[in-house]
């Protein structure tokens, strides 16, 4: 698959007495040690002060200069960075270093979390039918679990789709929703042939699983086996997976981000390119914005991480002067097992229309774009 988007630099952990990272890409590998004071202030998990502390980390020392230079320049297109960290360092909100950059660069920086470095999922690059989104709803509640409003969550996904331009809707059909039990998994994959498998419900990390309607915890291996079996029988393998969650209020430990790595490792083996998750529950408005940008990226044939980067930019601008304390913009994360997802195209070129309409909107002054987006949200379009 030829890609319009480069793999991007790989950022990995050095280890040793002083924290730092090794960067490898199209230039000679380099190592950067973090400034001790800046590193000491960064939390090990997402919290209300993570934005400010990771911004300062991204601005400090030699790493800060490299980060600004690498994300700058006149080269058009998105800058991709693949972050591969050992346990438990991958739980850190690395995406927050985007705020160290000039705001003009926010939308053009994509951070992917990579679990391995030598895997290339096998997927087609040319499509002959619209993309489809299957939202599977697990159990809304369970033992010692808060009750989720899954119908409201799907309503938000539907609103995100309805806000798309006409050309984008030619590339993606309206999302459908199914309540899922373990016995339904293979049948739903055969019937709906999803390009995106979007799970709504409870996830756990130890052992990893998704809670289904019948109380069964669906493991990564069970889901991967079902997808592989359906694919071997002539069905479609999804391009992407999404593990999502409505705002669950005061949940002390959000399990979805901890469940994501074992799921992408298993699902990549059967061809899924990437998995989108959230580091914390997103409020409805923010979740809709993220879903909208994911749909726009897919309709344009762009990798899903491009859509998450655009959504992050919007959420950062919404946070405004509170960006150091707000966390919504840090929450969306993209996981891949090895190679970053590449571009897609349709045999009839329908992605070109979506790209033109998206480019036209980007040419508007930022103030007008913000006004239009706010009106869409308040009017129920986004």
Short mmCIF file of C-alpha atoms in Angstrom, two decimals:
data_model
loop_
_atom_site.label_atom_id
_atom_site.label_comp_id
_atom_site.label_asym_id
_atom_site.label_seq_id
_atom_site.Cartn_x
_atom_site.Cartn_y
_atom_site.Cartn_z
CA UNK A 1 0.00 0.00 0.00
CA UNK A 2 1.54 3.28 -1.06
CA UNK A 3 0.96 5.98 1.53
CA UNK A 4 0.71 9.74 1.27
CA UNK A 5 1.59 9.91 4.95
CA UNK A 6 4.99 8.90 6.28
CA UNK A 7 5.46 6.42 9.09
CA UNK A 8 6.85 9.22 11.25
CA UNK A 9 9.50 9.24 13.93
CA UNK A 10 9.56 6.46 16.51
CA UNK A 11 9.98 7.73 20.08
CA UNK A 12 11.05 5.03 22.55
CA UNK A 13 12.25 4.94 26.14
CA UNK A 14 15.97 4.99 26.93
CA UNK A 15 15.82 3.64 30.45
CA UNK A 16 18.60 4.00 32.97
CA UNK A 17 19.07 6.40 35.85
CA UNK A 18 17.88 9.52 34.06
CA UNK A 19 14.63 9.57 32.06
CA UNK A 20 14.81 10.26 28.35
CA UNK A 21 13.80 9.08 24.89
CA UNK A 22 15.44 7.79 21.74
CA UNK A 23 14.12 9.13 18.42
CA UNK A 24 14.59 7.25 15.15
CA UNK A 25 13.13 8.06 11.77
CA UNK A 26 14.43 9.36 8.45
CA UNK A 27 17.46 10.91 10.17
CA UNK A 28 20.18 9.49 12.40
CA UNK A 29 18.79 8.23 15.75
CA UNK A 30 19.11 10.74 18.56
CA UNK A 31 18.75 10.51 22.31
CA UNK A 32 17.32 13.21 24.56
CA UNK A 33 17.46 13.31 28.34
CA UNK A 34 14.57 15.15 29.95
CA UNK A 35 15.23 18.08 32.25
CA UNK A 36 15.01 16.60 35.78
CA UNK A 37 12.74 19.30 37.19
CA UNK A 38 10.36 19.13 34.23
CA UNK A 39 10.14 15.34 34.38
CA UNK A 40 9.59 15.31 38.14
CA UNK A 41 6.47 17.44 37.74
CA UNK A 42 4.78 15.17 35.17
CA UNK A 43 2.07 12.83 36.54
CA UNK A 44 2.26 9.13 35.73
CA UNK A 45 -1.41 9.14 34.66
CA UNK A 46 -3.83 11.66 33.25
CA UNK A 47 -5.02 14.20 35.82
CA UNK A 48 -6.21 17.80 35.85
CA UNK A 49 -2.70 19.23 35.83
CA UNK A 50 -1.25 16.99 33.13
CA UNK A 51 -1.71 19.53 30.34
CA UNK A 52 0.51 22.12 31.98
CA UNK A 53 3.20 19.76 33.22
CA UNK A 54 3.60 17.94 29.90
CA UNK A 55 3.56 21.26 28.04
CA UNK A 56 6.54 22.34 30.14
CA UNK A 57 8.24 19.01 29.45
CA UNK A 58 7.73 19.55 25.72
CA UNK A 59 9.23 23.03 25.95
CA UNK A 60 12.26 22.22 28.08
CA UNK A 61 15.87 21.52 27.20
CA UNK A 62 17.26 20.04 24.03
CA UNK A 63 14.20 17.82 23.60
CA UNK A 64 11.96 20.91 23.58
CA UNK A 65 14.00 22.53 20.81
CA UNK A 66 13.96 19.33 18.74
CA UNK A 67 10.19 18.91 19.26
CA UNK A 68 9.44 22.44 18.03
CA UNK A 69 11.78 22.11 15.05
CA UNK A 70 10.50 18.68 14.05
CA UNK A 71 6.87 19.78 14.14
CA UNK A 72 7.55 23.05 12.34
CA UNK A 73 8.79 23.94 8.89
CA UNK A 74 7.02 24.55 5.61
CA UNK A 75 6.44 20.93 4.60
CA UNK A 76 2.69 20.42 4.11
CA UNK A 77 0.81 17.59 5.77
CA UNK A 78 0.65 15.95 9.13
CA UNK A 79 3.67 15.16 11.31
CA UNK A 80 3.41 11.66 12.74
CA UNK A 81 5.11 10.37 15.87
CA UNK A 82 4.88 6.79 17.07
CA UNK A 83 5.43 6.43 20.82
CA UNK A 84 6.49 3.00 22.09
CA UNK A 85 6.86 2.78 25.84
CA UNK A 86 7.27 -0.04 28.36
CA UNK A 87 4.74 -0.73 31.10
CA UNK A 88 3.74 1.39 33.00
CA UNK A 89 5.16 4.38 31.09
CA UNK A 90 2.62 3.98 28.29
CA UNK A 91 -0.07 5.10 30.75
CA UNK A 92 1.43 8.58 30.79
CA UNK A 93 -0.50 11.19 28.75
CA UNK A 94 2.21 11.71 26.12
CA UNK A 95 -0.28 13.36 23.77
CA UNK A 96 -0.21 16.44 26.03
CA UNK A 97 3.20 17.53 24.68
CA UNK A 98 1.34 18.81 21.62
CA UNK A 99 0.42 21.91 23.66
CA UNK A 100 4.12 22.89 23.79
CA UNK A 101 3.87 23.80 20.10
CA UNK A 102 2.61 26.97 18.48
CA UNK A 103 -1.17 26.70 18.10
CA UNK A 104 -0.83 26.83 14.31
CA UNK A 105 0.76 23.35 14.45
CA UNK A 106 -1.72 21.59 16.74
CA UNK A 107 -3.92 20.11 14.00
CA UNK A 108 -0.90 18.83 12.06
CA UNK A 109 0.68 16.64 14.76
CA UNK A 110 -0.41 13.04 15.24
CA UNK A 111 0.80 10.83 18.08
CA UNK A 112 0.22 7.09 17.79
CA UNK A 113 0.90 4.61 20.57
CA UNK A 114 2.74 1.59 19.17
CA UNK A 115 3.00 -1.75 20.94
CA UNK A 116 5.55 -3.41 18.62
CA UNK A 117 7.83 -2.34 15.79
CA UNK A 118 7.69 -5.12 13.20
CA UNK A 119 4.04 -5.73 12.33
CA UNK A 120 2.26 -4.74 9.11
CA UNK A 121 -1.47 -5.60 9.08
CA UNK A 122 -2.69 -6.97 5.74
CA UNK A 123 -5.49 -4.80 4.36
CA UNK A 124 -6.69 -3.61 0.96
CA UNK A 125 -5.90 0.00 0.03
CA UNK A 126 -8.53 0.43 -2.70
CA UNK A 127 -12.21 0.24 -1.83
CA UNK A 128 -15.24 -0.30 -4.05
CA UNK A 129 -18.01 0.33 -1.52
CA UNK A 130 -18.78 2.91 1.19
CA UNK A 131 -17.32 2.48 4.64
CA UNK A 132 -19.69 1.17 7.29
CA UNK A 133 -19.73 1.69 11.05
CA UNK A 134 -21.17 -0.95 13.39
CA UNK A 135 -21.68 0.23 16.96
CA UNK A 136 -21.98 -2.74 19.27
CA UNK A 137 -23.43 -2.05 22.69
CA UNK A 138 -22.34 -4.18 25.60
CA UNK A 139 -24.01 -4.27 28.99
CA UNK A 140 -24.89 -0.85 30.36
CA UNK A 141 -24.10 -1.97 33.91
CA UNK A 142 -22.64 -4.83 35.88
CA UNK A 143 -21.44 -5.84 39.32
CA UNK A 144 -19.73 -2.85 40.98
CA UNK A 145 -19.97 -0.89 37.69
CA UNK A 146 -21.71 2.39 37.05
CA UNK A 147 -24.64 2.46 34.65
CA UNK A 148 -23.80 3.91 31.22
CA UNK A 149 -26.24 5.71 28.93
CA UNK A 150 -25.31 3.84 25.76
CA UNK A 151 -28.27 5.09 23.74
CA UNK A 152 -27.21 8.69 24.30
CA UNK A 153 -23.70 7.75 23.21
CA UNK A 154 -24.96 6.26 19.95
CA UNK A 155 -27.15 9.32 19.42
CA UNK A 156 -23.98 11.39 19.60
CA UNK A 157 -22.25 9.17 17.02
CA UNK A 158 -25.27 9.55 14.75
CA UNK A 159 -25.22 13.33 15.17
CA UNK A 160 -21.55 13.34 14.25
CA UNK A 161 -22.39 11.48 11.04
CA UNK A 162 -25.33 13.73 10.21
CA UNK A 163 -23.07 16.78 10.37
CA UNK A 164 -20.90 15.48 7.50
CA UNK A 165 -20.89 17.18 4.12
CA UNK A 166 -22.75 15.44 1.30
CA UNK A 167 -19.57 14.21 -0.38
CA UNK A 168 -18.40 12.62 2.86
CA UNK A 169 -21.70 10.79 3.23
CA UNK A 170 -21.09 9.18 -0.15
CA UNK A 171 -18.03 7.53 1.36
CA UNK A 172 -19.63 6.39 4.65
CA UNK A 173 -23.08 4.95 5.22
CA UNK A 174 -25.04 5.87 8.38
CA UNK A 175 -23.83 4.07 11.54
CA UNK A 176 -25.96 1.19 12.81
CA UNK A 177 -26.21 -0.09 16.37
CA UNK A 178 -26.70 -3.60 17.76
CA UNK A 179 -26.88 -4.86 21.32
CA UNK A 180 -24.42 -7.73 21.48
CA UNK A 181 -24.24 -11.07 23.25
CA UNK A 182 -21.39 -13.54 22.89
CA UNK A 183 -23.44 -15.80 20.62
CA UNK A 184 -24.09 -12.83 18.28
CA UNK A 185 -20.52 -11.77 17.54
CA UNK A 186 -19.87 -13.74 14.35
CA UNK A 187 -23.39 -13.23 12.98
CA UNK A 188 -23.25 -9.44 13.39
CA UNK A 189 -19.87 -9.30 11.64
CA UNK A 190 -21.29 -11.29 8.71
CA UNK A 191 -24.47 -9.26 8.41
CA UNK A 192 -23.07 -5.74 8.73
CA UNK A 193 -19.58 -6.15 7.22
CA UNK A 194 -18.25 -3.22 9.27
CA UNK A 195 -15.30 -1.09 8.21
CA UNK A 196 -15.23 0.28 11.76
CA UNK A 197 -16.16 -1.78 14.80
CA UNK A 198 -17.19 0.68 17.51
CA UNK A 199 -17.71 -0.76 21.00
CA UNK A 200 -19.73 1.10 23.63
CA UNK A 201 -19.78 -0.21 27.16
CA UNK A 202 -17.58 -1.38 30.00
CA UNK A 203 -14.02 -2.59 29.51
CA UNK A 204 -11.58 -4.11 31.96
CA UNK A 205 -7.83 -4.58 31.83
CA UNK A 206 -7.06 -7.57 34.07
CA UNK A 207 -7.91 -9.84 32.44
CA UNK A 208 -8.74 -7.71 29.38
CA UNK A 209 -12.33 -7.90 28.22
CA UNK A 210 -15.45 -6.11 27.02
CA UNK A 211 -18.66 -6.71 28.98
CA UNK A 212 -21.45 -7.97 26.69
CA UNK A 213 -25.21 -7.97 27.18
CA UNK A 214 -25.24 -11.54 28.49
CA UNK A 215 -22.58 -10.83 31.14
CA UNK A 216 -19.78 -12.47 29.15
CA UNK A 217 -16.43 -10.66 29.15
CA UNK A 218 -15.30 -10.81 25.52
CA UNK A 219 -11.53 -11.30 25.39
CA UNK A 220 -9.21 -9.89 22.70
CA UNK A 221 -8.52 -13.43 21.51
CA UNK A 222 -12.23 -14.26 21.19
CA UNK A 223 -12.97 -11.13 19.19
CA UNK A 224 -9.93 -11.64 16.95
CA UNK A 225 -10.90 -15.28 16.34
CA UNK A 226 -14.43 -14.25 15.31
CA UNK A 227 -13.12 -11.58 12.91
CA UNK A 228 -10.60 -14.00 11.40
CA UNK A 229 -13.18 -16.75 10.95
CA UNK A 230 -15.66 -14.42 9.24
CA UNK A 231 -12.89 -13.09 7.01
CA UNK A 232 -11.84 -16.59 5.93
CA UNK A 233 -15.48 -17.30 5.03
CA UNK A 234 -15.58 -14.34 2.65
CA UNK A 235 -16.61 -11.59 5.08
CA UNK A 236 -14.93 -8.25 5.63
CA UNK A 237 -12.20 -7.51 8.15
CA UNK A 238 -12.76 -4.11 9.81
CA UNK A 239 -10.14 -1.44 9.13
CA UNK A 240 -10.41 0.14 12.56
CA UNK A 241 -11.79 -0.50 16.04
CA UNK A 242 -12.95 2.03 18.62
CA UNK A 243 -13.26 1.46 22.38
CA UNK A 244 -15.41 4.26 23.68
CA UNK A 245 -17.13 5.33 26.87
CA UNK A 246 -19.70 7.94 27.83
CA UNK A 247 -19.00 10.27 30.72
CA UNK A 248 -19.22 7.90 33.68
CA UNK A 249 -19.06 10.60 36.31
CA UNK A 250 -16.73 9.97 39.22
CA UNK A 251 -15.20 6.64 38.16
CA UNK A 252 -11.93 6.43 40.05
CA UNK A 253 -10.14 4.29 37.50
CA UNK A 254 -11.18 4.25 33.86
CA UNK A 255 -10.33 0.82 32.47
CA UNK A 256 -10.64 1.41 28.71
CA UNK A 257 -7.11 2.76 28.11
CA UNK A 258 -5.60 -0.16 30.01
CA UNK A 259 -7.60 -2.63 27.91
CA UNK A 260 -6.57 -1.10 24.60
CA UNK A 261 -3.03 -2.57 24.15
CA UNK A 262 -4.03 -6.28 24.38
CA UNK A 263 -6.96 -5.64 22.05
CA UNK A 264 -4.90 -3.94 19.33
CA UNK A 265 -2.22 -6.63 19.60
CA UNK A 266 -4.83 -9.35 19.00
CA UNK A 267 -6.89 -7.48 16.41
CA UNK A 268 -3.88 -6.42 14.33
CA UNK A 269 -3.15 -10.10 13.73
CA UNK A 270 -6.39 -10.37 11.76
CA UNK A 271 -5.89 -7.13 9.83
CA UNK A 272 -7.21 -4.23 11.92
CA UNK A 273 -4.97 -1.22 11.31
CA UNK A 274 -5.51 0.84 14.45
CA UNK A 275 -7.66 1.23 17.53
CA UNK A 276 -8.99 4.48 18.98
CA UNK A 277 -9.59 4.70 22.73
CA UNK A 278 -9.86 7.37 25.41
CA UNK A 279 -7.65 7.94 28.44
CA UNK A 280 -10.67 9.06 30.46
CA UNK A 281 -14.44 9.31 29.95
CA UNK A 282 -15.30 12.08 27.48
CA UNK A 283 -18.32 14.36 27.92
CA UNK A 284 -20.89 14.01 25.15
CA UNK A 285 -19.98 17.21 23.27
CA UNK A 286 -16.29 16.31 23.09
CA UNK A 287 -17.06 12.72 22.08
CA UNK A 288 -19.21 13.99 19.20
CA UNK A 289 -16.41 16.26 17.99
CA UNK A 290 -13.95 13.38 17.99
CA UNK A 291 -16.39 11.09 16.15
CA UNK A 292 -17.06 13.79 13.55
CA UNK A 293 -13.37 14.25 12.76
CA UNK A 294 -12.84 10.48 12.59
CA UNK A 295 -15.61 10.27 9.99
CA UNK A 296 -14.19 13.21 8.00
CA UNK A 297 -10.74 11.61 7.92
CA UNK A 298 -12.06 8.22 6.82
CA UNK A 299 -14.31 9.73 4.12
CA UNK A 300 -11.25 11.56 2.76
CA UNK A 301 -9.21 8.36 2.71
CA UNK A 302 -6.88 9.68 5.37
CA UNK A 303 -5.61 7.55 8.27
CA UNK A 304 -7.77 7.61 11.38
CA UNK A 305 -5.02 9.24 13.46
CA UNK A 306 -5.29 12.29 11.20
CA UNK A 307 -8.91 12.68 12.33
CA UNK A 308 -7.92 12.35 15.98
CA UNK A 309 -5.26 15.04 15.51
CA UNK A 310 -7.86 17.40 14.04
CA UNK A 311 -10.26 16.63 16.90
CA UNK A 312 -7.52 17.27 19.46
CA UNK A 313 -6.87 20.67 17.89
CA UNK A 314 -10.55 21.59 18.20
CA UNK A 315 -10.73 20.47 21.82
CA UNK A 316 -7.56 22.41 22.65
CA UNK A 317 -9.04 25.58 21.19
CA UNK A 318 -12.25 24.98 23.12
CA UNK A 319 -10.22 24.73 26.34
CA UNK A 320 -8.68 28.13 25.60
CA UNK A 321 -6.92 29.68 28.59
CA UNK A 322 -7.80 26.62 30.69
CA UNK A 323 -5.81 24.27 28.47
CA UNK A 324 -3.30 23.45 31.23
CA UNK A 325 -6.09 22.22 33.52
CA UNK A 326 -8.58 20.76 31.01
CA UNK A 327 -8.13 17.12 30.02
CA UNK A 328 -10.70 16.45 27.27
CA UNK A 329 -8.19 17.32 24.54
CA UNK A 330 -5.64 14.85 25.92
CA UNK A 331 -8.07 11.94 26.14
CA UNK A 332 -8.30 10.55 22.57
CA UNK A 333 -5.49 8.10 21.77
CA UNK A 334 -4.68 5.95 18.75
CA UNK A 335 -3.05 2.54 19.13
CA UNK A 336 -1.30 0.50 16.45
CA UNK A 337 0.72 -2.69 16.73
CA UNK A 338 3.49 -1.83 14.28
CA UNK A 339 3.24 0.17 11.10
CA UNK A 340 1.06 3.27 11.23
CA UNK A 341 -2.19 3.10 9.19
CA UNK A 342 -1.91 4.26 5.60
CA UNK A 343 -4.18 6.06 3.16
CA UNK A 344 -7.22 4.58 1.47
CA UNK A 345 -8.81 5.34 -1.85
CA UNK A 346 -11.96 4.33 -3.70
CA UNK A 347 -11.96 2.90 -7.19
CA UNK A 348 -14.28 5.75 -8.26
CA UNK A 349 -12.25 8.45 -6.46
CA UNK A 350 -15.08 9.48 -4.15
CA UNK A 351 -12.58 10.43 -1.40
CA UNK A 352 -11.48 13.40 -3.55
CA UNK A 353 -14.82 15.17 -3.13
CA UNK A 354 -14.65 14.84 0.65
CA UNK A 355 -11.09 16.22 0.61
CA UNK A 356 -12.13 19.23 -1.49
CA UNK A 357 -14.98 20.12 0.83
CA UNK A 358 -12.78 19.66 3.88
CA UNK A 359 -10.06 21.82 2.32
CA UNK A 360 -12.60 24.55 1.52
CA UNK A 361 -13.68 24.74 5.15
CA UNK A 362 -10.04 24.89 6.28
CA UNK A 363 -9.53 27.96 4.08
CA UNK A 364 -12.06 29.92 6.14
CA UNK A 365 -10.69 32.24 8.84
CA UNK A 366 -10.29 30.38 12.12
CA UNK A 367 -12.80 32.68 13.83
CA UNK A 368 -15.47 31.82 11.25
CA UNK A 369 -14.69 28.10 11.47
CA UNK A 370 -15.16 28.28 15.24
CA UNK A 371 -18.49 30.07 14.85
CA UNK A 372 -19.78 27.55 12.30
CA UNK A 373 -18.71 24.65 14.48
CA UNK A 374 -20.38 26.15 17.55
CA UNK A 375 -23.60 26.68 15.60
CA UNK A 376 -23.51 23.09 14.35
CA UNK A 377 -23.12 21.80 17.91
CA UNK A 378 -25.82 23.97 19.40
CA UNK A 379 -28.12 23.25 16.47
CA UNK A 380 -27.71 19.52 16.86
CA UNK A 381 -25.52 18.98 13.81
CA UNK A 382 -22.38 18.24 15.80
#
